[in-house]
PDB file of C-alpha atoms in Angstrom:
ATOM      1  CA  MET A   1       0.104  -0.260   0.081  1.00  0.00           C
ATOM      2  CA  VAL A   2       1.312   3.788  -0.954  1.00  0.00           C
ATOM      3  CA  HIS A   3       0.659   6.094   2.175  1.00  0.00           C
ATOM      4  CA  ASP A   4       2.208   9.775   2.412  1.00  0.00           C
ATOM      5  CA  GLY A   5       4.509   8.597  -0.994  1.00  0.00           C
ATOM      6  CA  LEU A   6       5.851   5.542   0.628  1.00  0.00           C
ATOM      7  CA  THR A   7       5.364   2.046  -0.060  1.00  0.00           C
ATOM      8  CA  PHE A   8       4.335   0.117   2.466  1.00  0.00           C
ATOM      9  CA  THR A   9       4.036  -3.936   2.606  1.00  0.00           C
ATOM     10  CA  TRP A  10       1.736  -5.404   4.881  1.00  0.00           C
ATOM     11  CA  PRO A  11       2.453  -8.304   6.854  1.00  0.00           C
ATOM     12  CA  ASP A  12       1.395 -11.481   5.303  1.00  0.00           C
ATOM     13  CA  SER A  13      -0.208 -13.429   7.943  1.00  0.00           C
ATOM     14  CA  ARG A  14      -2.526 -16.056   8.442  1.00  0.00           C
ATOM     15  CA  PRO A  15      -5.390 -15.451  11.072  1.00  0.00           C
ATOM     16  CA  GLY A  16      -4.526 -16.247  14.567  1.00  0.00           C
ATOM     17  CA  THR A  17      -0.842 -15.806  14.011  1.00  0.00           C
ATOM     18  CA  PRO A  18       1.153 -12.188  14.736  1.00  0.00           C
ATOM     19  CA  ASP A  19       0.962  -9.664  12.317  1.00  0.00           C
ATOM     20  CA  ASN A  20       3.189  -6.844  13.585  1.00  0.00           C
ATOM     21  CA  VAL A  21       5.740  -6.467  16.595  1.00  0.00           C
ATOM     22  CA  THR A  22       5.821  -5.297  20.002  1.00  0.00           C
ATOM     23  CA  ALA A  23       8.379  -2.703  20.406  1.00  0.00           C
ATOM     24  CA  VAL A  24      10.445  -3.226  22.696  1.00  0.00           C
ATOM     25  CA  GLY A  25      14.251  -1.833  22.171  1.00  0.00           C
ATOM     26  CA  GLN A  26      14.420  -4.580  19.092  1.00  0.00           C
ATOM     27  CA  VAL A  27      16.508  -3.623  15.748  1.00  0.00           C
ATOM     28  CA  ILE A  28      14.371  -3.927  12.657  1.00  0.00           C
ATOM     29  CA  PRO A  29      17.593  -3.986   9.660  1.00  0.00           C
ATOM     30  CA  LEU A  30      16.481  -1.661   6.339  1.00  0.00           C
ATOM     31  CA  SER A  31      18.001  -0.221   3.580  1.00  0.00           C
ATOM     32  CA  GLY A  32      17.818   2.874   1.099  1.00  0.00           C
ATOM     33  CA  SER A  33      17.630   6.567   1.420  1.00  0.00           C
ATOM     34  CA  GLY A  34      15.098   9.179   1.277  1.00  0.00           C
ATOM     35  CA  SER A  35      13.825  11.719   3.150  1.00  0.00           C
ATOM     36  CA  LYS A  36      11.935  10.315   5.511  1.00  0.00           C
ATOM     37  CA  LEU A  37      10.931   7.177   7.282  1.00  0.00           C
ATOM     38  CA  GLY A  38       7.635   5.991   7.646  1.00  0.00           C
ATOM     39  CA  LEU A  39       5.959   3.656  10.147  1.00  0.00           C
ATOM     40  CA  LEU A  40       2.212   2.031  10.274  1.00  0.00           C
ATOM     41  CA  GLY A  41       1.474   0.712  13.719  1.00  0.00           C
ATOM     42  CA  THR A  42      -1.136   1.507  17.139  1.00  0.00           C
ATOM     43  CA  GLY A  43      -1.088   2.637  20.254  1.00  0.00           C
ATOM     44  CA  VAL A  44      -2.843  -0.058  23.111  1.00  0.00           C
ATOM     45  CA  TYR A  45      -4.200   0.891  26.398  1.00  0.00           C
ATOM     46  CA  GLY A  46      -3.234   4.757  25.751  1.00  0.00           C
ATOM     47  CA  THR A  47      -1.318   6.595  23.633  1.00  0.00           C
ATOM     48  CA  ALA A  48       1.965   4.494  22.853  1.00  0.00           C
ATOM     49  CA  SER A  49       5.441   6.847  22.261  1.00  0.00           C
ATOM     50  CA  GLY A  50       8.741   6.510  22.623  1.00  0.00           C
ATOM     51  CA  THR A  51      12.563   7.230  21.681  1.00  0.00           C
ATOM     52  CA  ALA A  52      13.800   5.392  18.578  1.00  0.00           C
ATOM     53  CA  THR A  53      17.259   5.413  16.821  1.00  0.00           C
ATOM     54  CA  VAL A  54      17.872   5.666  13.287  1.00  0.00           C
ATOM     55  CA  VAL A  55      21.264   4.036  12.593  1.00  0.00           C
ATOM     56  CA  TYR A  56      22.656   5.124   9.138  1.00  0.00           C
ATOM     57  CA  THR A  57      25.331   3.025   7.146  1.00  0.00           C
ATOM     58  CA  ASP A  58      27.947   5.691   8.197  1.00  0.00           C
ATOM     59  CA  GLY A  59      27.705   5.292  11.805  1.00  0.00           C
ATOM     60  CA  THR A  60      26.086   7.913  12.702  1.00  0.00           C
ATOM     61  CA  THR A  61      22.660   8.005  14.524  1.00  0.00           C
ATOM     62  CA  GLN A  62      19.587   9.766  14.774  1.00  0.00           C
ATOM     63  CA  GLN A  63      17.090   9.789  17.847  1.00  0.00           C
ATOM     64  CA  VAL A  64      13.675  10.479  17.041  1.00  0.00           C
ATOM     65  CA  THR A  65      10.340   9.825  18.835  1.00  0.00           C
ATOM     66  CA  LEU A  66       7.826   7.601  18.013  1.00  0.00           C
ATOM     67  CA  GLY A  67       3.914   7.890  18.958  1.00  0.00           C
ATOM     68  CA  PHE A  68       0.714   6.228  18.233  1.00  0.00           C
ATOM     69  CA  ALA A  69      -2.541   6.784  19.443  1.00  0.00           C
ATOM     70  CA  ASP A  70      -4.773   4.232  21.417  1.00  0.00           C
ATOM     71  CA  TRP A  71      -6.485   1.586  18.677  1.00  0.00           C
ATOM     72  CA  TRP A  72      -9.760   2.295  19.873  1.00  0.00           C
ATOM     73  CA  ALA A  73      -9.047   6.205  19.929  1.00  0.00           C
ATOM     74  CA  ASN A  74     -10.232   6.620  16.425  1.00  0.00           C
ATOM     75  CA  SER A  75      -7.810  10.126  16.396  1.00  0.00           C
ATOM     76  CA  PRO A  76      -4.028  10.240  15.623  1.00  0.00           C
ATOM     77  CA  ALA A  77      -0.994  11.433  17.904  1.00  0.00           C
ATOM     78  CA  PRO A  78       0.186  14.907  16.999  1.00  0.00           C
ATOM     79  CA  GLY A  79       2.259  14.648  13.811  1.00  0.00           C
ATOM     80  CA  GLY A  80       0.166  11.363  12.568  1.00  0.00           C
ATOM     81  CA  ASP A  81      -2.687  10.287  11.157  1.00  0.00           C
ATOM     82  CA  ILE A  82      -5.277   7.523  10.260  1.00  0.00           C
ATOM     83  CA  LEU A  83      -4.372   5.048   7.825  1.00  0.00           C
ATOM     84  CA  THR A  84      -7.689   3.168   8.601  1.00  0.00           C
ATOM     85  CA  THR A  85     -10.348   2.560  10.428  1.00  0.00           C
ATOM     86  CA  LEU A  86     -12.323  -0.689  10.701  1.00  0.00           C
ATOM     87  CA  PRO A  87     -15.507  -1.359  12.380  1.00  0.00           C
ATOM     88  CA  TYR A  88     -14.616  -4.313  13.964  1.00  0.00           C
ATOM     89  CA  LEU A  89     -11.878  -6.168  15.319  1.00  0.00           C
ATOM     90  CA  ASN A  90     -11.086 -10.105  15.635  1.00  0.00           C
ATOM     91  CA  ILE A  91     -10.443 -11.955  19.043  1.00  0.00           C
ATOM     92  CA  ALA A  92     -10.242 -15.645  20.252  1.00  0.00           C
ATOM     93  CA  GLY A  93     -14.134 -16.019  20.358  1.00  0.00           C
ATOM     94  CA  GLY A  94     -14.422 -14.505  17.005  1.00  0.00           C
ATOM     95  CA  ARG A  95     -15.461 -11.054  16.096  1.00  0.00           C
ATOM     96  CA  GLN A  96     -16.088  -7.613  18.236  1.00  0.00           C
ATOM     97  CA  ASP A  97     -17.704  -4.820  17.090  1.00  0.00           C
ATOM     98  CA  GLN A  98     -15.691  -2.034  17.501  1.00  0.00           C
ATOM     99  CA  ARG A  99     -14.308   0.339  15.424  1.00  0.00           C
ATOM    100  CA  VAL A 100     -10.683   0.657  15.705  1.00  0.00           C
ATOM    101  CA  SER A 101      -7.813   2.541  13.995  1.00  0.00           C
ATOM    102  CA  VAL A 102      -4.365   2.029  12.554  1.00  0.00           C
ATOM    103  CA  TYR A 103      -2.423   4.701  12.071  1.00  0.00           C
ATOM    104  CA  TYR A 104       0.666   6.601  10.139  1.00  0.00           C
ATOM    105  CA  THR A 105       3.681   8.940  11.884  1.00  0.00           C
ATOM    106  CA  SER A 106       7.179   9.778   9.808  1.00  0.00           C
ATOM    107  CA  VAL A 107      10.230  11.303  10.967  1.00  0.00           C
ATOM    108  CA  THR A 108      12.525  13.365   8.902  1.00  0.00           C
ATOM    109  CA  LEU A 109      15.647  11.633   7.627  1.00  0.00           C
ATOM    110  CA  GLN A 110      19.123  13.472   7.381  1.00  0.00           C
ATOM    111  CA  PRO A 111      19.996  14.166   3.939  1.00  0.00           C
ATOM    112  CA  GLY A 112      22.241  12.381   2.086  1.00  0.00           C
ATOM    113  CA  LYS A 113      22.724   9.316   3.919  1.00  0.00           C
ATOM    114  CA  THR A 114      21.812   5.243   3.942  1.00  0.00           C
ATOM    115  CA  ILE A 115      19.504   3.903   6.668  1.00  0.00           C
ATOM    116  CA  ARG A 116      21.470   0.519   7.797  1.00  0.00           C
ATOM    117  CA  TYR A 117      18.916   0.005  10.724  1.00  0.00           C
ATOM    118  CA  LEU A 118      16.265   1.696  13.033  1.00  0.00           C
ATOM    119  CA  GLN A 119      15.851   0.297  16.669  1.00  0.00           C
ATOM    120  CA  LEU A 120      12.122   1.117  17.997  1.00  0.00           C
ATOM    121  CA  PRO A 121      11.784   2.413  21.657  1.00  0.00           C
ATOM    122  CA  ASN A 122      11.431   0.156  24.594  1.00  0.00           C
ATOM    123  CA  VAL A 123       7.713   0.649  25.763  1.00  0.00           C
ATOM    124  CA  ASN A 124       6.491  -1.814  26.812  1.00  0.00           C
ATOM    125  CA  ASP A 125       6.398  -5.765  26.382  1.00  0.00           C
ATOM    126  CA  GLY A 126       2.546  -6.080  26.915  1.00  0.00           C
ATOM    127  CA  MET A 127       2.768  -8.543  29.878  1.00  0.00           C
ATOM    128  CA  THR A 128       3.210  -5.571  32.401  1.00  0.00           C
ATOM    129  CA  PRO A 129       0.559  -2.822  33.154  1.00  0.00           C
ATOM    130  CA  GLY A 130       0.951   0.078  30.691  1.00  0.00           C
ATOM    131  CA  ASN A 131       1.438   1.632  26.795  1.00  0.00           C
ATOM    132  CA  VAL A 132       1.789  -0.589  24.598  1.00  0.00           C
ATOM    133  CA  MET A 133       3.142   0.010  20.949  1.00  0.00           C
ATOM    134  CA  HIS A 134       2.504  -2.285  18.268  1.00  0.00           C
ATOM    135  CA  VAL A 135       4.567  -1.662  14.651  1.00  0.00           C
ATOM    136  CA  PHE A 136       2.959  -3.462  11.479  1.00  0.00           C
ATOM    137  CA  ALA A 137       5.390  -1.667   9.053  1.00  0.00           C
ATOM    138  CA  VAL A 138       7.959   0.426   7.838  1.00  0.00           C
ATOM    139  CA  ALA A 139       9.281   2.235   5.031  1.00  0.00           C
ATOM    140  CA  VAL A 140      11.656   4.809   3.502  1.00  0.00           C
ATOM    141  CA  GLY A 141      11.612   7.153   0.897  1.00  0.00           C
TER     142      GLY A 141
END
């Protein structure tokens, strides 16, 4: 899918299997250069935000703030926008009629540099109380 001029690949996963990662400081290998880095994601239990690190191939780094509103809020966090809003969500017992949203956010990249990887913020693993950040896709352009 294309959003804000960036091409994203939505995870191809079977029903009942993970289609996103929970931001707990892990590294996402990337390649390419461009003016921005875009992410598709959502917060759970409130707006989820934190500091991520963009690492470039020349060894330099850039600290960036990422944030996604709660998926039930259906209103984006500042600086982001709604990618899509769905009329229901799938749960273990079937379908729950609750509107939920997936959001888009982007950060400006350093000009002329090539990305090596993105280290996600360490927000929460979802096993302890607090906000959780889910990331579905990342694109550079």
